[in-house]
mmCIF file of C-alpha atoms in Angstrom:
data_model
loop_
_atom_site.group_PDB
_atom_site.id
_atom_site.type_symbol
_atom_site.label_atom_id
_atom_site.label_comp_id
_atom_site.label_asym_id
_atom_site.label_seq_id
_atom_site.Cartn_x
_atom_site.Cartn_y
_atom_site.Cartn_z
ATOM 1 C CA UNK J 355 -0.002 -0.001 0.000
ATOM 2 C CA UNK J 356 1.074 3.574 -0.512
ATOM 3 C CA UNK J 357 1.760 5.760 2.456
ATOM 4 C CA UNK J 358 -0.837 8.431 3.094
ATOM 5 C CA UNK J 359 -1.857 10.774 5.876
ATOM 6 C CA UNK J 360 -5.289 12.244 5.405
ATOM 7 C CA UNK J 361 -7.367 14.574 7.528
ATOM 8 C CA UNK J 362 -11.062 15.200 8.120
ATOM 9 C CA UNK J 363 -13.570 15.520 5.353
ATOM 10 C CA UNK J 364 -11.013 15.016 2.558
ATOM 11 C CA UNK J 365 -10.769 11.366 3.477
ATOM 12 C CA UNK J 366 -13.807 10.087 1.590
ATOM 13 C CA UNK J 367 -16.647 11.594 -0.418
ATOM 14 C CA UNK J 368 -18.871 8.702 0.681
ATOM 15 C CA UNK J 369 -18.589 9.351 4.431
ATOM 16 C CA UNK J 370 -22.221 8.459 5.234
ATOM 17 C CA UNK J 371 -21.861 5.058 3.528
ATOM 18 C CA UNK J 372 -18.612 4.322 5.338
ATOM 19 C CA UNK J 373 -20.004 5.264 8.757
ATOM 20 C CA UNK J 374 -22.856 2.835 8.247
ATOM 21 C CA UNK J 375 -20.335 -0.034 8.056
ATOM 22 C CA UNK J 376 -18.779 -1.009 11.381
ATOM 23 C CA UNK J 377 -16.887 -4.343 11.266
ATOM 24 C CA UNK J 378 -16.121 -6.537 14.262
ATOM 25 C CA UNK J 379 -13.382 -5.253 16.557
ATOM 26 C CA UNK J 380 -11.586 -5.806 19.845
ATOM 27 C CA UNK J 381 -11.277 -2.813 22.181
ATOM 28 C CA UNK J 382 -8.161 -2.909 24.361
ATOM 29 C CA UNK J 383 -8.286 -0.768 27.502
ATOM 30 C CA UNK J 384 -5.091 -0.463 29.566
ATOM 31 C CA UNK J 385 -5.857 0.419 33.173
ATOM 32 C CA UNK J 386 -3.573 1.524 36.005
ATOM 33 C CA UNK J 387 -4.944 3.076 39.209
ATOM 34 C CA UNK J 388 -8.139 4.426 37.643
ATOM 35 C CA UNK J 389 -10.619 3.687 40.447
ATOM 36 C CA UNK J 390 -12.276 7.092 39.995
ATOM 37 C CA UNK J 391 -13.025 6.705 36.293
ATOM 38 C CA UNK J 392 -12.979 3.053 35.232
ATOM 39 C CA UNK J 393 -16.578 2.141 36.115
ATOM 40 C CA UNK J 394 -18.126 5.122 34.321
ATOM 41 C CA UNK J 395 -15.784 4.632 31.337
ATOM 42 C CA UNK J 396 -16.791 0.969 30.957
ATOM 43 C CA UNK J 397 -20.493 1.829 31.307
ATOM 44 C CA UNK J 398 -20.116 4.494 28.621
ATOM 45 C CA UNK J 399 -18.231 2.134 26.317
ATOM 46 C CA UNK J 400 -20.826 -0.646 26.659
ATOM 47 C CA UNK J 401 -23.669 1.760 25.884
ATOM 48 C CA UNK J 402 -21.899 3.112 22.809
ATOM 49 C CA UNK J 403 -20.674 -0.213 21.419
ATOM 50 C CA UNK J 404 -23.995 -2.016 21.862
ATOM 51 C CA UNK J 405 -25.661 0.624 19.711
ATOM 52 C CA UNK J 406 -23.407 -0.248 16.749
ATOM 53 C CA UNK J 407 -24.987 -3.671 16.227
ATOM 54 C CA UNK J 408 -21.503 -5.065 15.456
ATOM 55 C CA UNK J 409 -19.569 -7.855 17.099
ATOM 56 C CA UNK J 410 -17.047 -6.584 19.604
ATOM 57 C CA UNK J 411 -15.198 -7.420 22.784
ATOM 58 C CA UNK J 412 -13.689 -5.265 25.521
ATOM 59 C CA UNK J 413 -10.332 -6.477 26.818
ATOM 60 C CA UNK J 414 -9.327 -4.684 29.993
ATOM 61 C CA UNK J 415 -5.693 -5.096 31.068
ATOM 62 C CA UNK J 416 -5.184 -4.230 34.733
ATOM 63 C CA UNK J 417 -1.551 -3.201 34.756
ATOM 64 C CA UNK J 418 -0.697 -3.884 38.395
ATOM 65 C CA UNK J 419 -3.036 -1.304 39.941
ATOM 66 C CA UNK J 420 -2.532 -0.657 43.638
ATOM 67 C CA UNK J 421 -5.869 1.029 44.377
ATOM 68 C CA UNK J 422 -9.417 -0.400 44.096
ATOM 69 C CA UNK J 423 -9.258 -0.667 40.292
ATOM 70 C CA UNK J 424 -8.718 -4.444 40.405
ATOM 71 C CA UNK J 425 -11.733 -4.991 42.673
ATOM 72 C CA UNK J 426 -13.970 -2.912 40.414
ATOM 73 C CA UNK J 427 -12.859 -4.799 37.313
ATOM 74 C CA UNK J 428 -13.333 -8.229 38.942
ATOM 75 C CA UNK J 429 -16.993 -7.382 39.571
ATOM 76 C CA UNK J 430 -17.604 -6.705 35.861
ATOM 77 C CA UNK J 431 -19.100 -9.571 33.864
ATOM 78 C CA UNK J 432 -19.195 -7.707 30.550
ATOM 79 C CA UNK J 433 -15.441 -7.564 29.871
ATOM 80 C CA UNK J 434 -12.439 -9.851 29.385
ATOM 81 C CA UNK J 435 -10.058 -9.075 32.232
ATOM 82 C CA UNK J 436 -6.313 -9.739 31.996
ATOM 83 C CA UNK J 437 -4.122 -9.109 35.050
ATOM 84 C CA UNK J 438 -0.524 -7.924 35.200
ATOM 85 C CA UNK J 439 0.737 -8.751 38.694
ATOM 86 C CA UNK J 440 3.082 -5.745 38.561
ATOM 87 C CA UNK J 441 3.032 -2.477 36.691
ATOM 88 C CA UNK J 442 4.735 -3.135 33.351
ATOM 89 C CA UNK J 443 3.756 0.023 31.474
ATOM 90 C CA UNK J 444 1.116 1.381 29.119
ATOM 91 C CA UNK J 445 2.661 -0.184 26.024
ATOM 92 C CA UNK J 446 3.081 -3.569 27.705
ATOM 93 C CA UNK J 447 -0.615 -3.554 28.665
ATOM 94 C CA UNK J 448 -1.592 -2.749 25.081
ATOM 95 C CA UNK J 449 0.626 -5.515 23.686
ATOM 96 C CA UNK J 450 -0.917 -8.037 26.084
ATOM 97 C CA UNK J 451 -4.412 -7.026 25.003
ATOM 98 C CA UNK J 452 -3.508 -7.125 21.311
ATOM 99 C CA UNK J 453 -2.096 -10.652 21.620
ATOM 100 C CA UNK J 454 -5.327 -11.858 23.251
ATOM 101 C CA UNK J 455 -7.698 -10.078 20.828
ATOM 102 C CA UNK J 456 -9.867 -12.317 18.658
ATOM 103 C CA UNK J 457 -10.979 -9.793 16.046
ATOM 104 C CA UNK J 458 -8.854 -8.400 13.158
ATOM 105 C CA UNK J 459 -9.385 -4.757 14.142
ATOM 106 C CA UNK J 460 -7.993 -3.331 17.379
ATOM 107 C CA UNK J 461 -9.403 -0.206 19.051
ATOM 108 C CA UNK J 462 -7.496 1.491 21.852
ATOM 109 C CA UNK J 463 -8.657 4.278 24.152
ATOM 110 C CA UNK J 464 -7.875 5.488 27.669
ATOM 111 C CA UNK J 465 -9.701 4.693 30.891
ATOM 112 C CA UNK J 466 -9.473 8.231 32.284
ATOM 113 C CA UNK J 467 -12.421 9.792 30.424
ATOM 114 C CA UNK J 468 -10.370 12.148 28.240
ATOM 115 C CA UNK J 469 -11.289 10.792 24.801
ATOM 116 C CA UNK J 470 -14.728 11.069 23.130
ATOM 117 C CA UNK J 471 -15.546 7.362 23.066
ATOM 118 C CA UNK J 472 -18.781 8.041 21.178
ATOM 119 C CA UNK J 473 -16.540 8.513 18.096
ATOM 120 C CA UNK J 474 -15.262 4.923 18.209
ATOM 121 C CA UNK J 475 -17.847 3.469 15.756
ATOM 122 C CA UNK J 476 -16.994 6.169 13.226
ATOM 123 C CA UNK J 477 -13.243 5.547 13.563
ATOM 124 C CA UNK J 478 -13.775 1.804 13.128
ATOM 125 C CA UNK J 479 -15.851 2.335 9.989
ATOM 126 C CA UNK J 480 -13.078 4.448 8.446
ATOM 127 C CA UNK J 481 -10.665 1.485 8.475
ATOM 128 C CA UNK J 482 -12.255 0.351 5.205
ATOM 129 C CA UNK J 483 -9.854 2.774 3.528
ATOM 130 C CA UNK J 484 -6.914 2.902 5.955
ATOM 131 C CA UNK J 485 -4.581 0.628 7.879
ATOM 132 C CA UNK J 486 -4.779 2.858 10.944
ATOM 133 C CA UNK J 487 -7.246 5.575 11.908
ATOM 134 C CA UNK J 488 -6.041 8.026 14.557
ATOM 135 C CA UNK J 489 -8.284 10.293 16.595
ATOM 136 C CA UNK J 490 -6.283 13.514 16.248
ATOM 137 C CA UNK J 491 -6.750 15.926 19.166
ATOM 138 C CA UNK J 492 -7.309 18.970 16.986
ATOM 139 C CA UNK J 493 -11.090 19.309 17.332
ATOM 140 C CA UNK J 494 -13.025 22.401 18.376
ATOM 141 C CA UNK J 495 -12.959 21.460 22.086
ATOM 142 C CA UNK J 496 -9.471 20.338 23.076
ATOM 143 C CA UNK J 497 -8.345 20.870 26.674
ATOM 144 C CA UNK J 498 -4.628 20.113 26.690
ATOM 145 C CA UNK J 499 -1.975 21.288 29.224
ATOM 146 C CA UNK J 500 0.186 24.050 27.731
ATOM 147 C CA UNK J 501 3.341 22.701 29.366
ATOM 148 C CA UNK J 502 3.078 19.575 27.207
ATOM 149 C CA UNK J 503 2.496 21.489 23.961
ATOM 150 C CA UNK J 504 5.947 23.089 23.688
ATOM 151 C CA UNK J 505 8.219 19.990 23.712
ATOM 152 C CA UNK J 506 5.634 18.065 21.754
ATOM 153 C CA UNK J 507 5.808 20.616 18.912
ATOM 154 C CA UNK J 508 9.525 19.966 18.397
ATOM 155 C CA UNK J 509 9.066 16.191 18.638
ATOM 156 C CA UNK J 510 6.308 16.259 16.018
ATOM 157 C CA UNK J 511 8.437 18.321 13.627
ATOM 158 C CA UNK J 512 11.284 15.823 13.935
ATOM 159 C CA UNK J 513 8.911 12.870 13.475
ATOM 160 C CA UNK J 514 7.518 14.531 10.330
ATOM 161 C CA UNK J 515 11.072 14.943 9.033
ATOM 162 C CA UNK J 516 11.825 11.264 9.626
ATOM 163 C CA UNK J 517 8.567 9.961 8.157
ATOM 164 C CA UNK J 518 8.178 12.543 5.325
ATOM 165 C CA UNK J 519 4.524 12.912 6.387
ATOM 166 C CA UNK J 520 2.272 15.436 8.073
ATOM 167 C CA UNK J 521 1.417 14.288 11.612
ATOM 168 C CA UNK J 522 -1.469 16.226 13.233
ATOM 169 C CA UNK J 523 -1.227 14.143 16.429
ATOM 170 C CA UNK J 524 1.819 12.004 17.145
ATOM 171 C CA UNK J 525 0.763 10.082 20.235
ATOM 172 C CA UNK J 526 -3.014 10.076 20.443
ATOM 173 C CA UNK J 527 -4.294 7.236 22.626
ATOM 174 C CA UNK J 528 -7.506 6.798 20.616
ATOM 175 C CA UNK J 529 -6.933 4.897 17.401
ATOM 176 C CA UNK J 530 -7.953 1.848 15.373
ATOM 177 C CA UNK J 531 -5.517 -0.420 13.535
ATOM 178 C CA UNK J 532 -5.312 -3.806 11.936
ATOM 179 C CA UNK J 533 -4.022 -6.532 14.270
ATOM 180 C CA UNK J 534 -2.105 -8.258 11.470
ATOM 181 C CA UNK J 535 -0.135 -5.050 10.743
ATOM 182 C CA UNK J 536 0.720 -4.181 14.341
ATOM 183 C CA UNK J 537 1.813 -7.738 15.115
ATOM 184 C CA UNK J 538 4.724 -7.277 12.687
ATOM 185 C CA UNK J 539 6.036 -4.463 14.936
ATOM 186 C CA UNK J 540 5.237 -5.839 18.409
ATOM 187 C CA UNK J 541 8.847 -6.849 19.166
ATOM 188 C CA UNK J 542 10.136 -3.307 18.721
ATOM 189 C CA UNK J 543 7.209 -1.424 20.272
ATOM 190 C CA UNK J 544 8.104 -0.066 23.742
ATOM 191 C CA UNK J 545 6.355 -0.984 27.000
ATOM 192 C CA UNK J 546 5.923 2.676 27.975
ATOM 193 C CA UNK J 547 3.695 5.585 26.927
ATOM 194 C CA UNK J 548 5.832 5.782 23.777
ATOM 195 C CA UNK J 549 3.904 2.863 22.233
ATOM 196 C CA UNK J 550 1.609 5.155 20.244
ATOM 197 C CA UNK J 551 4.466 7.379 19.056
ATOM 198 C CA UNK J 552 6.436 4.385 17.820
ATOM 199 C CA UNK J 553 3.548 2.717 15.993
ATOM 200 C CA UNK J 554 2.782 6.021 14.249
ATOM 201 C CA UNK J 555 6.322 6.407 12.893
ATOM 202 C CA UNK J 556 6.632 2.689 12.139
ATOM 203 C CA UNK J 557 3.509 2.630 9.987
ATOM 204 C CA UNK J 558 4.263 5.893 8.176
ATOM 205 C CA UNK J 559 7.837 4.903 7.314
ATOM 206 C CA UNK J 560 6.650 1.513 6.087
ATOM 207 C CA UNK J 561 4.124 2.945 3.618
ATOM 208 C CA UNK J 562 0.896 2.047 5.408
ATOM 209 C CA UNK J 563 -2.137 4.290 5.032
ATOM 210 C CA UNK J 564 -2.791 6.381 8.154
ATOM 211 C CA UNK J 565 -5.858 8.591 8.413
ATOM 212 C CA UNK J 566 -6.272 11.348 11.034
ATOM 213 C CA UNK J 567 -9.799 12.160 12.160
ATOM 214 C CA UNK J 568 -10.232 15.323 14.299
ATOM 215 C CA UNK J 569 -11.629 14.654 17.777
ATOM 216 C CA UNK J 570 -12.125 16.608 21.005
ATOM 217 C CA UNK J 571 -10.097 16.006 24.158
ATOM 218 C CA UNK J 572 -11.094 16.590 27.783
ATOM 219 C CA UNK J 573 -9.258 16.917 31.058
ATOM 220 C CA UNK J 574 -8.731 13.514 32.645
ATOM 221 C CA UNK J 575 -10.497 12.155 35.714
ATOM 222 C CA UNK J 576 -7.946 11.474 38.435
ATOM 223 C CA UNK J 577 -4.204 12.100 38.463
ATOM 224 C CA UNK J 578 -2.147 11.922 35.275
ATOM 225 C CA UNK J 579 0.571 9.253 35.042
ATOM 226 C CA UNK J 580 2.679 11.366 32.641
ATOM 227 C CA UNK J 581 5.732 13.211 34.012
ATOM 228 C CA UNK J 582 6.501 16.028 31.485
ATOM 229 C CA UNK J 583 10.330 16.239 31.828
ATOM 230 C CA UNK J 584 11.034 12.516 32.125
ATOM 231 C CA UNK J 585 8.605 11.492 29.390
ATOM 232 C CA UNK J 586 9.772 14.267 27.027
ATOM 233 C CA UNK J 587 13.346 12.988 27.303
ATOM 234 C CA UNK J 588 12.063 9.476 26.661
ATOM 235 C CA UNK J 589 10.154 10.680 23.587
ATOM 236 C CA UNK J 590 13.330 12.277 22.186
ATOM 237 C CA UNK J 591 15.275 9.069 22.721
ATOM 238 C CA UNK J 592 12.444 7.037 21.253
ATOM 239 C CA UNK J 593 12.063 9.094 18.083
ATOM 240 C CA UNK J 594 15.816 9.024 17.478
ATOM 241 C CA UNK J 595 15.859 5.261 17.926
ATOM 242 C CA UNK J 596 12.775 4.758 15.769
ATOM 243 C CA UNK J 597 14.160 7.077 13.101
ATOM 244 C CA UNK J 598 17.457 5.134 13.013
ATOM 245 C CA UNK J 599 15.502 1.881 12.798
ATOM 246 C CA UNK J 600 13.041 2.822 10.044
ATOM 247 C CA UNK J 601 14.641 5.772 8.214
ATOM 248 C CA UNK J 602 18.416 5.777 8.818
ATOM 249 C CA UNK J 603 19.160 7.910 5.737
ATOM 250 C CA UNK J 604 16.944 10.695 7.063
ATOM 251 C CA UNK J 605 18.828 10.676 10.376
ATOM 252 C CA UNK J 606 22.459 10.205 9.323
ATOM 253 C CA UNK J 607 22.806 11.818 5.879
ATOM 254 C CA UNK J 608 22.242 15.370 7.231
ATOM 255 C CA UNK J 609 25.155 14.825 9.630
ATOM 256 C CA UNK J 610 27.301 13.452 6.824
ATOM 257 C CA UNK J 611 26.428 16.537 4.761
ATOM 258 C CA UNK J 612 27.417 18.861 7.624
ATOM 259 C CA UNK J 613 30.748 17.095 8.059
ATOM 260 C CA UNK J 614 31.390 17.209 4.291
ATOM 261 C CA UNK J 615 30.607 20.944 4.081
ATOM 262 C CA UNK J 616 32.935 21.545 7.018
ATOM 263 C CA UNK J 617 35.601 19.507 5.266
ATOM 264 C CA UNK J 618 35.276 21.543 2.050
ATOM 265 C CA UNK J 619 35.423 24.827 4.002
ATOM 266 C CA UNK J 620 38.609 23.882 5.823
ATOM 267 C CA UNK J 621 40.092 22.412 2.637
ATOM 268 C CA UNK J 622 39.672 25.760 0.863
ATOM 269 C CA UNK J 623 41.373 27.458 3.804
ATOM 270 C CA UNK J 624 44.191 24.893 3.685
ATOM 271 C CA UNK J 625 44.794 25.507 -0.020
ATOM 272 C CA UNK J 626 44.526 29.297 -0.211
ATOM 273 C CA UNK J 627 45.435 30.447 3.320
ATOM 274 C CA UNK J 628 47.550 27.885 5.131
ATOM 275 C CA UNK J 629 49.007 26.226 2.025
ATOM 276 C CA UNK J 630 49.056 22.946 3.911
ATOM 277 C CA UNK J 631 46.677 20.030 4.483
ATOM 278 C CA UNK J 632 45.647 20.120 8.153
ATOM 279 C CA UNK J 633 44.427 17.355 10.458
ATOM 280 C CA UNK J 634 41.085 19.126 10.899
ATOM 281 C CA UNK J 635 40.293 18.672 7.200
ATOM 282 C CA UNK J 636 41.220 14.988 7.300
ATOM 283 C CA UNK J 637 39.138 14.365 10.430
ATOM 284 C CA UNK J 638 36.065 16.027 8.891
ATOM 285 C CA UNK J 639 36.547 14.071 5.662
ATOM 286 C CA UNK J 640 36.780 10.765 7.545
ATOM 287 C CA UNK J 641 33.730 11.665 9.652
ATOM 288 C CA UNK J 642 31.703 12.523 6.534
ATOM 289 C CA UNK J 643 32.600 9.333 4.671
ATOM 290 C CA UNK J 644 32.121 7.050 7.670
ATOM 291 C CA UNK J 645 28.762 8.580 8.576
ATOM 292 C CA UNK J 646 27.562 8.301 4.973
ATOM 293 C CA UNK J 647 28.721 4.683 4.696
ATOM 294 C CA UNK J 648 27.064 3.865 8.023
ATOM 295 C CA UNK J 649 23.805 5.430 6.821
ATOM 296 C CA UNK J 650 23.858 3.456 3.575
ATOM 297 C CA UNK J 651 24.644 0.217 5.401
ATOM 298 C CA UNK J 652 21.850 0.804 7.934
ATOM 299 C CA UNK J 653 19.425 1.541 5.090
ATOM 300 C CA UNK J 654 20.399 -1.695 3.301
ATOM 301 C CA UNK J 655 19.841 -3.689 6.492
ATOM 302 C CA UNK J 656 16.496 -1.976 7.025
ATOM 303 C CA UNK J 657 15.344 -2.800 3.501
ATOM 304 C CA UNK J 658 16.414 -6.455 3.828
ATOM 305 C CA UNK J 659 14.476 -6.890 7.082
#
């Protein structure tokens, strides 16, 4: 398939026909210390999903909660409950749920009440023309902490550079994707909050069709698990690693170009000013050639695998 990122109404002229089709899906809900919101979230999800008339299942992964979340989930008879005996991370919970899902489409959302779950049927129906549909938090009513917008802007720009695609929302936690596609990446997907960031870059750099549908976003119920400084540093590390893995030429060739330009600049100085070949010129030349060769080798390995 050809890579594509599409947004809003431009996605399909037959939107009403697509929305009327909602195939079977598995909804994976990672949960960690959400005693304040989990019951109301599950009630809301059941009401919404029953109205679709489609086959579905809700897989709730209790990721080692230490509050009353586990007790609340054990009393529910309308879900499939999977327990992690210790907290392994958001991504690990998603991967567990994906492995146990029985339907070919996977829906993920959060248990904290921030995402408009009433949009899930529409997002599922849009998978008829995409490999992944992302609920992009760019709707008319988006309540998002300003402190998280600044570092995220730089991370998104770098991710767009690596993937050669426009990315309205890099790490939205509401999305639908094909299980068969995501299973090919499970081994490299992280166990942390970076799961959604990695799967976005992985699918874009591997020419899968990704559609972004604008949604609203509300303040969460309960305390956020995200720590801005720590998780921002992790996102930077993650995007660099993912970029090296999926698009090594985009990461390394700019550095090789910088070294080469520096080499040419010092070489001109050596010829016309110093009248001698200096070590600085040789070091820059070696750095340029080695970085370029490393980038080409990494790209060949990536294409073979």
